[in-house]
Amino acid sequence: MQSHGAQLIDGKALAQKIQAELAQQIQSLQAQYGRPPGLAVLMVGDNPASAAYVRGKEKACTNVGMASFGQHLPATTTQAELEQIIQALNHDERVDGILIQLPLPEHLDGVALLNQLDPDKDADGLHPVNLGRLVRSEPGLRSCTPAGVMELLKEYQIDPKGKHAVVIGRSILVGKPIALMLLEADATVAIAHSKTPDLASVIRNADIVVAAVGRPEMITANMVKPGAVVIDVGINRVTNAEGKSRLVGDVHFDSVKTVASAITPVPGGVGPMTVAMLLQNTVWSYIQRHQGVQQAP
């Protein structure tokens, strides 16, 4: 197979496998704990892309037998109103995971809202406490997209140990947490970004490339070392001359797949894993909370 180009890393298939395992786990735990795990996705306004993502998350919730406490709020919702909703969910015994769907309308302070979350219910793993736990290699809720990337590497038996990994992008959502996770897995990690001089030469040294910059098809075959593993986290909508739009990643898939040893497609690569990890985080939090109750004197 290798002679025809890179092995395809199928995130959709792995996400389905994880969801099937979670559904079984939830069934047995629900009998033990007397309730299903609960996830609350908060969406403000009517961004069509966000609405599609939220629908996907809520459908996945139902599929695995999880209770959904999602709220779709008008764009005019104030910071104070949202903070009240978050506090109520923090105290709601039925809710194990809370997610604030980004982007939020301009007038809202997303960081301040995120900081209001109970860190142990932070389903997206973005609260400063959870990022701190990641830095210290302590157990905790991990950022969904990077955690999904690590699961894909594990599933395809790509061990980062001793490998040179280059992460392109330094966002708190993907770039920084994935760099920390690769470091934890004993890779030597470099983080590159828009201000990195001669980006191509930095990428060309990498055994594992993680692209998370949000620039359509910027990474081309001549930038990739032959045999490298390429993980494309980017999701960009591009429109051709006829006005037809399609989704592409940060990697020029057709050219890079001829030099890489393994590559994720867009769509169908990292994307589906994000939702699978969100569900996995919620179940983890559900188990922790019940064990905590059982272990308490």
PDB file of C-alpha atoms in Angstrom:
ATOM      1  CA  MET A   1       0.000   0.000   0.000  1.00  0.00           C
ATOM      2  CA  GLN A   2       2.846   2.354   0.890  1.00  0.00           C
ATOM      3  CA  SER A   3       4.013   2.691  -2.719  1.00  0.00           C
ATOM      4  CA  HIS A   4       0.720   4.447  -3.568  1.00  0.00           C
ATOM      5  CA  GLY A   5       1.394   7.191  -1.038  1.00  0.00           C
ATOM      6  CA  ALA A   6       0.587   7.820   2.588  1.00  0.00           C
ATOM      7  CA  GLN A   7      -1.539   5.680   4.876  1.00  0.00           C
ATOM      8  CA  LEU A   8      -4.820   7.457   5.543  1.00  0.00           C
ATOM      9  CA  ILE A   9      -5.443   8.159   9.247  1.00  0.00           C
ATOM     10  CA  ASP A  10      -9.211   7.747   9.511  1.00  0.00           C
ATOM     11  CA  GLY A  11     -10.574   9.853  12.372  1.00  0.00           C
ATOM     12  CA  LYS A  12     -14.177   9.103  11.500  1.00  0.00           C
ATOM     13  CA  ALA A  13     -13.714   5.353  11.991  1.00  0.00           C
ATOM     14  CA  LEU A  14     -11.830   5.762  15.289  1.00  0.00           C
ATOM     15  CA  ALA A  15     -14.429   8.258  16.586  1.00  0.00           C
ATOM     16  CA  GLN A  16     -17.198   5.735  15.863  1.00  0.00           C
ATOM     17  CA  LYS A  17     -15.235   3.017  17.668  1.00  0.00           C
ATOM     18  CA  ILE A  18     -14.717   5.265  20.733  1.00  0.00           C
ATOM     19  CA  GLN A  19     -18.397   6.243  20.774  1.00  0.00           C
ATOM     20  CA  ALA A  20     -19.449   2.574  20.639  1.00  0.00           C
ATOM     21  CA  GLU A  21     -17.144   1.817  23.606  1.00  0.00           C
ATOM     22  CA  LEU A  22     -18.499   4.819  25.539  1.00  0.00           C
ATOM     23  CA  ALA A  23     -22.103   3.714  24.891  1.00  0.00           C
ATOM     24  CA  GLN A  24     -21.342   0.324  26.478  1.00  0.00           C
ATOM     25  CA  GLN A  25     -19.498   1.922  29.389  1.00  0.00           C
ATOM     26  CA  ILE A  26     -22.368   4.356  30.035  1.00  0.00           C
ATOM     27  CA  GLN A  27     -24.895   1.524  30.022  1.00  0.00           C
ATOM     28  CA  SER A  28     -23.092  -0.343  32.806  1.00  0.00           C
ATOM     29  CA  LEU A  29     -22.209   2.781  34.832  1.00  0.00           C
ATOM     30  CA  GLN A  30     -25.749   4.135  34.660  1.00  0.00           C
ATOM     31  CA  ALA A  31     -27.000   1.007  36.403  1.00  0.00           C
ATOM     32  CA  GLN A  32     -24.360   1.557  39.098  1.00  0.00           C
ATOM     33  CA  TYR A  33     -24.720   5.344  39.538  1.00  0.00           C
ATOM     34  CA  GLY A  34     -28.461   5.697  38.905  1.00  0.00           C
ATOM     35  CA  ARG A  35     -28.171   8.366  36.197  1.00  0.00           C
ATOM     36  CA  PRO A  36     -26.451   8.890  32.843  1.00  0.00           C
ATOM     37  CA  PRO A  37     -23.555  11.344  32.396  1.00  0.00           C
ATOM     38  CA  GLY A  38     -24.777  14.826  31.457  1.00  0.00           C
ATOM     39  CA  LEU A  39     -23.258  17.356  29.036  1.00  0.00           C
ATOM     40  CA  ALA A  40     -24.365  20.982  28.656  1.00  0.00           C
ATOM     41  CA  VAL A  41     -23.334  22.791  25.463  1.00  0.00           C
ATOM     42  CA  LEU A  42     -23.979  26.533  25.635  1.00  0.00           C
ATOM     43  CA  MET A  43     -24.411  28.306  22.325  1.00  0.00           C
ATOM     44  CA  VAL A  44     -25.009  32.043  22.028  1.00  0.00           C
ATOM     45  CA  GLY A  45     -26.323  33.600  18.815  1.00  0.00           C
ATOM     46  CA  ASP A  46     -26.877  31.967  15.457  1.00  0.00           C
ATOM     47  CA  ASN A  47     -23.499  31.400  13.811  1.00  0.00           C
ATOM     48  CA  PRO A  48     -24.432  28.701  11.228  1.00  0.00           C
ATOM     49  CA  ALA A  49     -21.109  26.830  11.546  1.00  0.00           C
ATOM     50  CA  SER A  50     -21.447  26.757  15.356  1.00  0.00           C
ATOM     51  CA  ALA A  51     -25.063  25.584  15.065  1.00  0.00           C
ATOM     52  CA  ALA A  52     -23.956  22.662  12.879  1.00  0.00           C
ATOM     53  CA  TYR A  53     -21.192  21.726  15.354  1.00  0.00           C
ATOM     54  CA  VAL A  54     -23.606  21.917  18.297  1.00  0.00           C
ATOM     55  CA  ARG A  55     -26.165  19.728  16.511  1.00  0.00           C
ATOM     56  CA  GLY A  56     -23.400  17.188  15.883  1.00  0.00           C
ATOM     57  CA  LYS A  57     -22.369  17.234  19.546  1.00  0.00           C
ATOM     58  CA  GLU A  58     -25.934  16.857  20.814  1.00  0.00           C
ATOM     59  CA  LYS A  59     -26.649  14.012  18.392  1.00  0.00           C
ATOM     60  CA  ALA A  60     -23.454  12.230  19.521  1.00  0.00           C
ATOM     61  CA  CYS A  61     -24.622  12.723  23.131  1.00  0.00           C
ATOM     62  CA  THR A  62     -27.901  10.942  22.405  1.00  0.00           C
ATOM     63  CA  ASN A  63     -26.144   8.168  20.463  1.00  0.00           C
ATOM     64  CA  VAL A  64     -23.980   7.162  23.436  1.00  0.00           C
ATOM     65  CA  GLY A  65     -26.818   7.446  25.963  1.00  0.00           C
ATOM     66  CA  MET A  66     -25.713  10.678  27.560  1.00  0.00           C
ATOM     67  CA  ALA A  67     -28.138  13.332  28.826  1.00  0.00           C
ATOM     68  CA  SER A  68     -27.922  16.664  27.008  1.00  0.00           C
ATOM     69  CA  PHE A  69     -28.555  19.895  28.921  1.00  0.00           C
ATOM     70  CA  GLY A  70     -27.674  22.213  26.030  1.00  0.00           C
ATOM     71  CA  GLN A  71     -28.991  25.744  25.870  1.00  0.00           C
ATOM     72  CA  HIS A  72     -29.237  27.856  22.707  1.00  0.00           C
ATOM     73  CA  LEU A  73     -29.323  31.480  23.813  1.00  0.00           C
ATOM     74  CA  PRO A  74     -30.101  34.649  21.825  1.00  0.00           C
ATOM     75  CA  ALA A  75     -27.199  36.805  20.598  1.00  0.00           C
ATOM     76  CA  THR A  76     -28.370  39.554  22.971  1.00  0.00           C
ATOM     77  CA  THR A  77     -27.621  37.441  26.095  1.00  0.00           C
ATOM     78  CA  THR A  78     -25.468  39.461  28.525  1.00  0.00           C
ATOM     79  CA  GLN A  79     -22.267  38.454  30.280  1.00  0.00           C
ATOM     80  CA  ALA A  80     -24.083  38.477  33.658  1.00  0.00           C
ATOM     81  CA  GLU A  81     -26.890  36.237  32.357  1.00  0.00           C
ATOM     82  CA  LEU A  82     -24.376  33.735  31.003  1.00  0.00           C
ATOM     83  CA  GLU A  83     -22.411  33.745  34.240  1.00  0.00           C
ATOM     84  CA  GLN A  84     -25.632  32.922  36.110  1.00  0.00           C
ATOM     85  CA  ILE A  85     -26.359  30.027  33.738  1.00  0.00           C
ATOM     86  CA  ILE A  86     -22.810  28.685  34.175  1.00  0.00           C
ATOM     87  CA  GLN A  87     -23.069  28.886  37.980  1.00  0.00           C
ATOM     88  CA  ALA A  88     -26.377  26.997  37.891  1.00  0.00           C
ATOM     89  CA  LEU A  89     -24.801  24.266  35.731  1.00  0.00           C
ATOM     90  CA  ASN A  90     -21.740  24.127  38.039  1.00  0.00           C
ATOM     91  CA  HIS A  91     -24.118  23.258  40.881  1.00  0.00           C
ATOM     92  CA  ASP A  92     -26.393  20.937  38.878  1.00  0.00           C
ATOM     93  CA  GLU A  93     -25.715  17.384  40.056  1.00  0.00           C
ATOM     94  CA  ARG A  94     -26.913  15.947  36.725  1.00  0.00           C
ATOM     95  CA  VAL A  95     -24.271  17.822  34.712  1.00  0.00           C
ATOM     96  CA  ASP A  96     -20.720  16.434  34.417  1.00  0.00           C
ATOM     97  CA  GLY A  97     -19.457  18.446  31.468  1.00  0.00           C
ATOM     98  CA  ILE A  98     -20.018  22.051  30.349  1.00  0.00           C
ATOM     99  CA  LEU A  99     -18.864  23.432  27.010  1.00  0.00           C
ATOM    100  CA  ILE A 100     -19.096  27.030  25.792  1.00  0.00           C
ATOM    101  CA  GLN A 101     -19.353  26.945  21.995  1.00  0.00           C
ATOM    102  CA  LEU A 102     -16.921  29.430  20.420  1.00  0.00           C
ATOM    103  CA  PRO A 103     -16.869  31.941  18.789  1.00  0.00           C
ATOM    104  CA  LEU A 104     -19.111  34.036  21.035  1.00  0.00           C
ATOM    105  CA  PRO A 105     -20.737  37.325  19.951  1.00  0.00           C
ATOM    106  CA  GLU A 106     -18.370  40.325  20.155  1.00  0.00           C
ATOM    107  CA  HIS A 107     -19.823  41.808  23.366  1.00  0.00           C
ATOM    108  CA  LEU A 108     -19.035  38.714  25.459  1.00  0.00           C
ATOM    109  CA  ASP A 109     -15.737  37.966  27.195  1.00  0.00           C
ATOM    110  CA  GLY A 110     -15.085  34.282  26.449  1.00  0.00           C
ATOM    111  CA  VAL A 111     -12.030  33.997  28.698  1.00  0.00           C
ATOM    112  CA  ALA A 112     -13.898  35.399  31.710  1.00  0.00           C
ATOM    113  CA  LEU A 113     -16.772  32.956  31.070  1.00  0.00           C
ATOM    114  CA  LEU A 114     -14.382  30.030  30.734  1.00  0.00           C
ATOM    115  CA  ASN A 115     -12.827  30.961  34.077  1.00  0.00           C
ATOM    116  CA  GLN A 116     -16.299  30.744  35.672  1.00  0.00           C
ATOM    117  CA  LEU A 117     -16.540  27.022  34.866  1.00  0.00           C
ATOM    118  CA  ASP A 118     -16.005  24.444  37.586  1.00  0.00           C
ATOM    119  CA  PRO A 119     -12.611  23.043  36.352  1.00  0.00           C
ATOM    120  CA  ASP A 120     -13.877  19.508  36.998  1.00  0.00           C
ATOM    121  CA  LYS A 121     -16.791  20.102  34.602  1.00  0.00           C
ATOM    122  CA  ASP A 122     -14.701  21.849  31.924  1.00  0.00           C
ATOM    123  CA  ALA A 123     -15.444  19.404  29.088  1.00  0.00           C
ATOM    124  CA  ASP A 124     -13.149  21.223  26.653  1.00  0.00           C
ATOM    125  CA  GLY A 125     -10.123  21.112  28.989  1.00  0.00           C
ATOM    126  CA  LEU A 126      -9.404  24.835  28.523  1.00  0.00           C
ATOM    127  CA  HIS A 127      -9.763  26.174  32.073  1.00  0.00           C
ATOM    128  CA  PRO A 128      -6.414  27.461  33.463  1.00  0.00           C
ATOM    129  CA  VAL A 129      -6.527  24.742  36.162  1.00  0.00           C
ATOM    130  CA  ASN A 130      -6.771  21.999  33.517  1.00  0.00           C
ATOM    131  CA  LEU A 131      -4.055  23.565  31.371  1.00  0.00           C
ATOM    132  CA  GLY A 132      -1.919  23.727  34.530  1.00  0.00           C
ATOM    133  CA  ARG A 133      -2.551  20.031  35.176  1.00  0.00           C
ATOM    134  CA  LEU A 134      -1.424  19.301  31.614  1.00  0.00           C
ATOM    135  CA  VAL A 135       1.776  21.318  32.110  1.00  0.00           C
ATOM    136  CA  ARG A 136       2.474  19.324  35.291  1.00  0.00           C
ATOM    137  CA  SER A 137       1.515  15.964  33.673  1.00  0.00           C
ATOM    138  CA  GLU A 138      -1.201  15.510  36.299  1.00  0.00           C
ATOM    139  CA  PRO A 139      -4.503  13.758  35.550  1.00  0.00           C
ATOM    140  CA  GLY A 140      -7.221  16.137  34.415  1.00  0.00           C
ATOM    141  CA  LEU A 141      -9.539  17.080  31.591  1.00  0.00           C
ATOM    142  CA  ARG A 142      -7.561  17.494  28.385  1.00  0.00           C
ATOM    143  CA  SER A 143      -8.285  19.848  25.507  1.00  0.00           C
ATOM    144  CA  CYS A 144     -10.421  17.836  23.048  1.00  0.00           C
ATOM    145  CA  THR A 145      -8.763  18.399  19.671  1.00  0.00           C
ATOM    146  CA  PRO A 146      -5.175  17.749  20.849  1.00  0.00           C
ATOM    147  CA  ALA A 147      -6.351  14.733  22.881  1.00  0.00           C
ATOM    148  CA  GLY A 148      -8.003  13.462  19.690  1.00  0.00           C
ATOM    149  CA  VAL A 149      -4.715  13.819  17.807  1.00  0.00           C
ATOM    150  CA  MET A 150      -2.914  11.756  20.464  1.00  0.00           C
ATOM    151  CA  GLU A 151      -5.597   9.033  20.258  1.00  0.00           C
ATOM    152  CA  LEU A 152      -5.150   8.877  16.479  1.00  0.00           C
ATOM    153  CA  LEU A 153      -1.373   8.454  16.842  1.00  0.00           C
ATOM    154  CA  LYS A 154      -1.966   5.672  19.388  1.00  0.00           C
ATOM    155  CA  GLU A 155      -4.540   3.891  17.215  1.00  0.00           C
ATOM    156  CA  TYR A 156      -2.178   3.881  14.217  1.00  0.00           C
ATOM    157  CA  GLN A 157       0.763   2.821  16.404  1.00  0.00           C
ATOM    158  CA  ILE A 158       2.716   6.000  15.707  1.00  0.00           C
ATOM    159  CA  ASP A 159       4.855   6.418  18.822  1.00  0.00           C
ATOM    160  CA  PRO A 160       6.128  10.013  19.282  1.00  0.00           C
ATOM    161  CA  LYS A 161       8.930   8.781  21.575  1.00  0.00           C
ATOM    162  CA  GLY A 162      12.306  10.009  20.316  1.00  0.00           C
ATOM    163  CA  LYS A 163      10.696  11.628  17.269  1.00  0.00           C
ATOM    164  CA  HIS A 164      11.127  15.236  16.215  1.00  0.00           C
ATOM    165  CA  ALA A 165       7.681  16.871  16.187  1.00  0.00           C
ATOM    166  CA  VAL A 166       6.873  20.295  14.781  1.00  0.00           C
ATOM    167  CA  VAL A 167       3.610  21.991  15.738  1.00  0.00           C
ATOM    168  CA  ILE A 168       2.592  24.874  13.472  1.00  0.00           C
ATOM    169  CA  GLY A 169       0.334  27.210  15.427  1.00  0.00           C
ATOM    170  CA  ARG A 170       0.435  28.344  19.060  1.00  0.00           C
ATOM    171  CA  SER A 171      -3.222  28.772  20.026  1.00  0.00           C
ATOM    172  CA  ILE A 172      -4.439  27.796  23.473  1.00  0.00           C
ATOM    173  CA  LEU A 173      -7.028  25.582  21.726  1.00  0.00           C
ATOM    174  CA  VAL A 174      -4.601  23.376  19.826  1.00  0.00           C
ATOM    175  CA  GLY A 175      -1.001  24.487  19.344  1.00  0.00           C
ATOM    176  CA  LYS A 176       0.185  24.821  22.936  1.00  0.00           C
ATOM    177  CA  PRO A 177      -1.679  21.812  24.404  1.00  0.00           C
ATOM    178  CA  ILE A 178      -0.661  19.433  21.582  1.00  0.00           C
ATOM    179  CA  ALA A 179       2.980  20.513  22.006  1.00  0.00           C
ATOM    180  CA  LEU A 180       2.747  19.662  25.734  1.00  0.00           C
ATOM    181  CA  MET A 181       1.080  16.304  25.017  1.00  0.00           C
ATOM    182  CA  LEU A 182       3.757  15.360  22.469  1.00  0.00           C
ATOM    183  CA  LEU A 183       6.419  16.394  24.983  1.00  0.00           C
ATOM    184  CA  GLU A 184       4.731  14.183  27.592  1.00  0.00           C
ATOM    185  CA  ALA A 185       4.938  11.328  25.050  1.00  0.00           C
ATOM    186  CA  ASP A 186       8.750  11.844  24.838  1.00  0.00           C
ATOM    187  CA  ALA A 187       8.911  13.643  21.507  1.00  0.00           C
ATOM    188  CA  THR A 188      11.339  16.524  20.923  1.00  0.00           C
ATOM    189  CA  VAL A 189       8.973  19.376  20.143  1.00  0.00           C
ATOM    190  CA  ALA A 190       9.315  22.643  18.249  1.00  0.00           C
ATOM    191  CA  ILE A 191       6.477  25.162  17.960  1.00  0.00           C
ATOM    192  CA  ALA A 192       6.476  27.229  14.780  1.00  0.00           C
ATOM    193  CA  HIS A 193       4.100  30.068  13.857  1.00  0.00           C
ATOM    194  CA  SER A 194       3.522  33.017  11.524  1.00  0.00           C
ATOM    195  CA  LYS A 195       6.623  34.843  12.832  1.00  0.00           C
ATOM    196  CA  THR A 196       8.951  31.843  12.379  1.00  0.00           C
ATOM    197  CA  PRO A 197      11.638  32.658   9.776  1.00  0.00           C
ATOM    198  CA  ASP A 198      12.047  30.021   7.023  1.00  0.00           C
ATOM    199  CA  LEU A 199       9.129  27.916   8.187  1.00  0.00           C
ATOM    200  CA  ALA A 200       9.763  25.342   5.444  1.00  0.00           C
ATOM    201  CA  SER A 201      13.197  24.417   6.797  1.00  0.00           C
ATOM    202  CA  VAL A 202      11.760  23.967  10.320  1.00  0.00           C
ATOM    203  CA  ILE A 203       8.966  21.699   9.040  1.00  0.00           C
ATOM    204  CA  ARG A 204      11.386  19.727   6.861  1.00  0.00           C
ATOM    205  CA  ASN A 205      13.167  18.444   9.995  1.00  0.00           C
ATOM    206  CA  ALA A 206       9.991  16.953  11.463  1.00  0.00           C
ATOM    207  CA  ASP A 207       9.116  13.265  11.779  1.00  0.00           C
ATOM    208  CA  ILE A 208       5.644  14.365  12.942  1.00  0.00           C
ATOM    209  CA  VAL A 209       4.009  17.551  11.625  1.00  0.00           C
ATOM    210  CA  VAL A 210       0.898  18.965  13.328  1.00  0.00           C
ATOM    211  CA  ALA A 211      -0.621  21.803  11.297  1.00  0.00           C
ATOM    212  CA  ALA A 212      -2.969  24.098  13.246  1.00  0.00           C
ATOM    213  CA  VAL A 213      -2.674  27.575  11.752  1.00  0.00           C
ATOM    214  CA  GLY A 214      -5.938  28.095   9.874  1.00  0.00           C
ATOM    215  CA  ARG A 215      -4.330  28.924   6.519  1.00  0.00           C
ATOM    216  CA  PRO A 216      -5.718  26.878   3.624  1.00  0.00           C
ATOM    217  CA  GLU A 217      -3.282  24.374   2.082  1.00  0.00           C
ATOM    218  CA  MET A 218      -0.189  26.349   3.134  1.00  0.00           C
ATOM    219  CA  ILE A 219       1.917  23.230   3.772  1.00  0.00           C
ATOM    220  CA  THR A 220       3.050  21.697   0.514  1.00  0.00           C
ATOM    221  CA  ALA A 221       5.001  18.569  -0.424  1.00  0.00           C
ATOM    222  CA  ASN A 222       8.360  20.368  -0.711  1.00  0.00           C
ATOM    223  CA  MET A 223       8.123  21.365   2.974  1.00  0.00           C
ATOM    224  CA  VAL A 224       7.636  17.812   4.266  1.00  0.00           C
ATOM    225  CA  LYS A 225      10.357  15.274   4.971  1.00  0.00           C
ATOM    226  CA  PRO A 226       9.741  12.028   3.060  1.00  0.00           C
ATOM    227  CA  GLY A 227       8.135   9.501   5.401  1.00  0.00           C
ATOM    228  CA  ALA A 228       6.888  12.088   7.921  1.00  0.00           C
ATOM    229  CA  VAL A 229       3.517  11.705   9.655  1.00  0.00           C
ATOM    230  CA  VAL A 230       1.270  14.686   8.881  1.00  0.00           C
ATOM    231  CA  ILE A 231      -1.654  15.615  11.145  1.00  0.00           C
ATOM    232  CA  ASP A 232      -3.851  18.357   9.696  1.00  0.00           C
ATOM    233  CA  VAL A 233      -5.968  20.127  12.324  1.00  0.00           C
ATOM    234  CA  GLY A 234      -6.987  23.004  10.036  1.00  0.00           C
ATOM    235  CA  ILE A 235     -10.550  23.399   8.783  1.00  0.00           C
ATOM    236  CA  ASN A 236     -10.851  26.128   6.158  1.00  0.00           C
ATOM    237  CA  ARG A 237     -13.712  26.801   3.770  1.00  0.00           C
ATOM    238  CA  VAL A 238     -12.475  27.850   0.325  1.00  0.00           C
ATOM    239  CA  THR A 239     -14.571  28.963  -2.633  1.00  0.00           C
ATOM    240  CA  ASN A 240     -13.555  28.318  -6.258  1.00  0.00           C
ATOM    241  CA  ALA A 241     -14.157  30.532  -9.305  1.00  0.00           C
ATOM    242  CA  GLU A 242     -17.604  28.980  -9.853  1.00  0.00           C
ATOM    243  CA  GLY A 243     -18.612  29.944  -6.305  1.00  0.00           C
ATOM    244  CA  LYS A 244     -18.583  26.360  -5.050  1.00  0.00           C
ATOM    245  CA  SER A 245     -17.134  25.990  -1.562  1.00  0.00           C
ATOM    246  CA  ARG A 246     -15.347  23.029   0.006  1.00  0.00           C
ATOM    247  CA  LEU A 247     -13.451  22.265   3.198  1.00  0.00           C
ATOM    248  CA  VAL A 248      -9.670  22.002   3.095  1.00  0.00           C
ATOM    249  CA  GLY A 249      -7.023  21.705   5.774  1.00  0.00           C
ATOM    250  CA  ASP A 250      -3.803  23.626   6.367  1.00  0.00           C
ATOM    251  CA  VAL A 251      -1.998  20.932   4.347  1.00  0.00           C
ATOM    252  CA  HIS A 252      -2.097  20.570   0.569  1.00  0.00           C
ATOM    253  CA  PHE A 253      -3.413  17.011   0.839  1.00  0.00           C
ATOM    254  CA  ASP A 254      -2.949  15.798  -2.751  1.00  0.00           C
ATOM    255  CA  SER A 255       0.718  16.740  -2.961  1.00  0.00           C
ATOM    256  CA  VAL A 256       1.729  15.943   0.646  1.00  0.00           C
ATOM    257  CA  LYS A 257       0.186  12.444   0.589  1.00  0.00           C
ATOM    258  CA  THR A 258       2.793  11.485  -2.025  1.00  0.00           C
ATOM    259  CA  VAL A 259       5.690  12.123   0.403  1.00  0.00           C
ATOM    260  CA  ALA A 260       4.230  11.474   3.875  1.00  0.00           C
ATOM    261  CA  SER A 261       4.045   7.990   5.420  1.00  0.00           C
ATOM    262  CA  ALA A 262       0.661   8.755   7.042  1.00  0.00           C
ATOM    263  CA  ILE A 263      -1.755  11.697   6.800  1.00  0.00           C
ATOM    264  CA  THR A 264      -5.151  12.807   8.139  1.00  0.00           C
ATOM    265  CA  PRO A 265      -7.733  13.928   5.567  1.00  0.00           C
ATOM    266  CA  VAL A 266      -9.935  17.030   5.928  1.00  0.00           C
ATOM    267  CA  PRO A 267     -12.791  16.441   6.519  1.00  0.00           C
ATOM    268  CA  GLY A 268     -12.807  13.046   8.264  1.00  0.00           C
ATOM    269  CA  GLY A 269      -9.496  13.236  10.104  1.00  0.00           C
ATOM    270  CA  VAL A 270      -9.098  15.173  13.348  1.00  0.00           C
ATOM    271  CA  GLY A 271     -12.595  16.775  13.289  1.00  0.00           C
ATOM    272  CA  PRO A 272     -14.686  13.745  14.340  1.00  0.00           C
ATOM    273  CA  MET A 273     -12.155  12.995  17.107  1.00  0.00           C
ATOM    274  CA  THR A 274     -12.861  16.339  18.805  1.00  0.00           C
ATOM    275  CA  VAL A 275     -16.465  15.319  19.505  1.00  0.00           C
ATOM    276  CA  ALA A 276     -15.417  11.803  20.601  1.00  0.00           C
ATOM    277  CA  MET A 277     -12.970  13.334  23.132  1.00  0.00           C
ATOM    278  CA  LEU A 278     -15.628  15.750  24.386  1.00  0.00           C
ATOM    279  CA  LEU A 279     -17.831  12.748  25.207  1.00  0.00           C
ATOM    280  CA  GLN A 280     -14.876  10.870  26.706  1.00  0.00           C
ATOM    281  CA  ASN A 281     -14.011  13.872  28.909  1.00  0.00           C
ATOM    282  CA  THR A 282     -17.605  14.060  30.146  1.00  0.00           C
ATOM    283  CA  VAL A 283     -17.637  10.354  31.027  1.00  0.00           C
ATOM    284  CA  TRP A 284     -14.243  10.711  32.782  1.00  0.00           C
ATOM    285  CA  SER A 285     -15.596  13.617  34.836  1.00  0.00           C
ATOM    286  CA  TYR A 286     -18.776  11.607  35.634  1.00  0.00           C
ATOM    287  CA  ILE A 287     -16.689   8.679  36.917  1.00  0.00           C
ATOM    288  CA  GLN A 288     -14.385  10.971  38.958  1.00  0.00           C
ATOM    289  CA  ARG A 289     -17.343  12.668  40.627  1.00  0.00           C
ATOM    290  CA  HIS A 290     -19.015   9.387  41.572  1.00  0.00           C
ATOM    291  CA  GLN A 291     -15.783   7.817  42.801  1.00  0.00           C
ATOM    292  CA  GLY A 292     -15.142  10.941  44.849  1.00  0.00           C
ATOM    293  CA  VAL A 293     -18.578  10.588  46.451  1.00  0.00           C
ATOM    294  CA  GLN A 294     -18.016   6.879  47.113  1.00  0.00           C
ATOM    295  CA  GLN A 295     -14.526   7.399  48.537  1.00  0.00           C
ATOM    296  CA  ALA A 296     -15.507  10.292  50.792  1.00  0.00           C
ATOM    297  CA  PRO A 297     -15.512   9.291  54.505  1.00  0.00           C
TER     298      PRO A 297
END
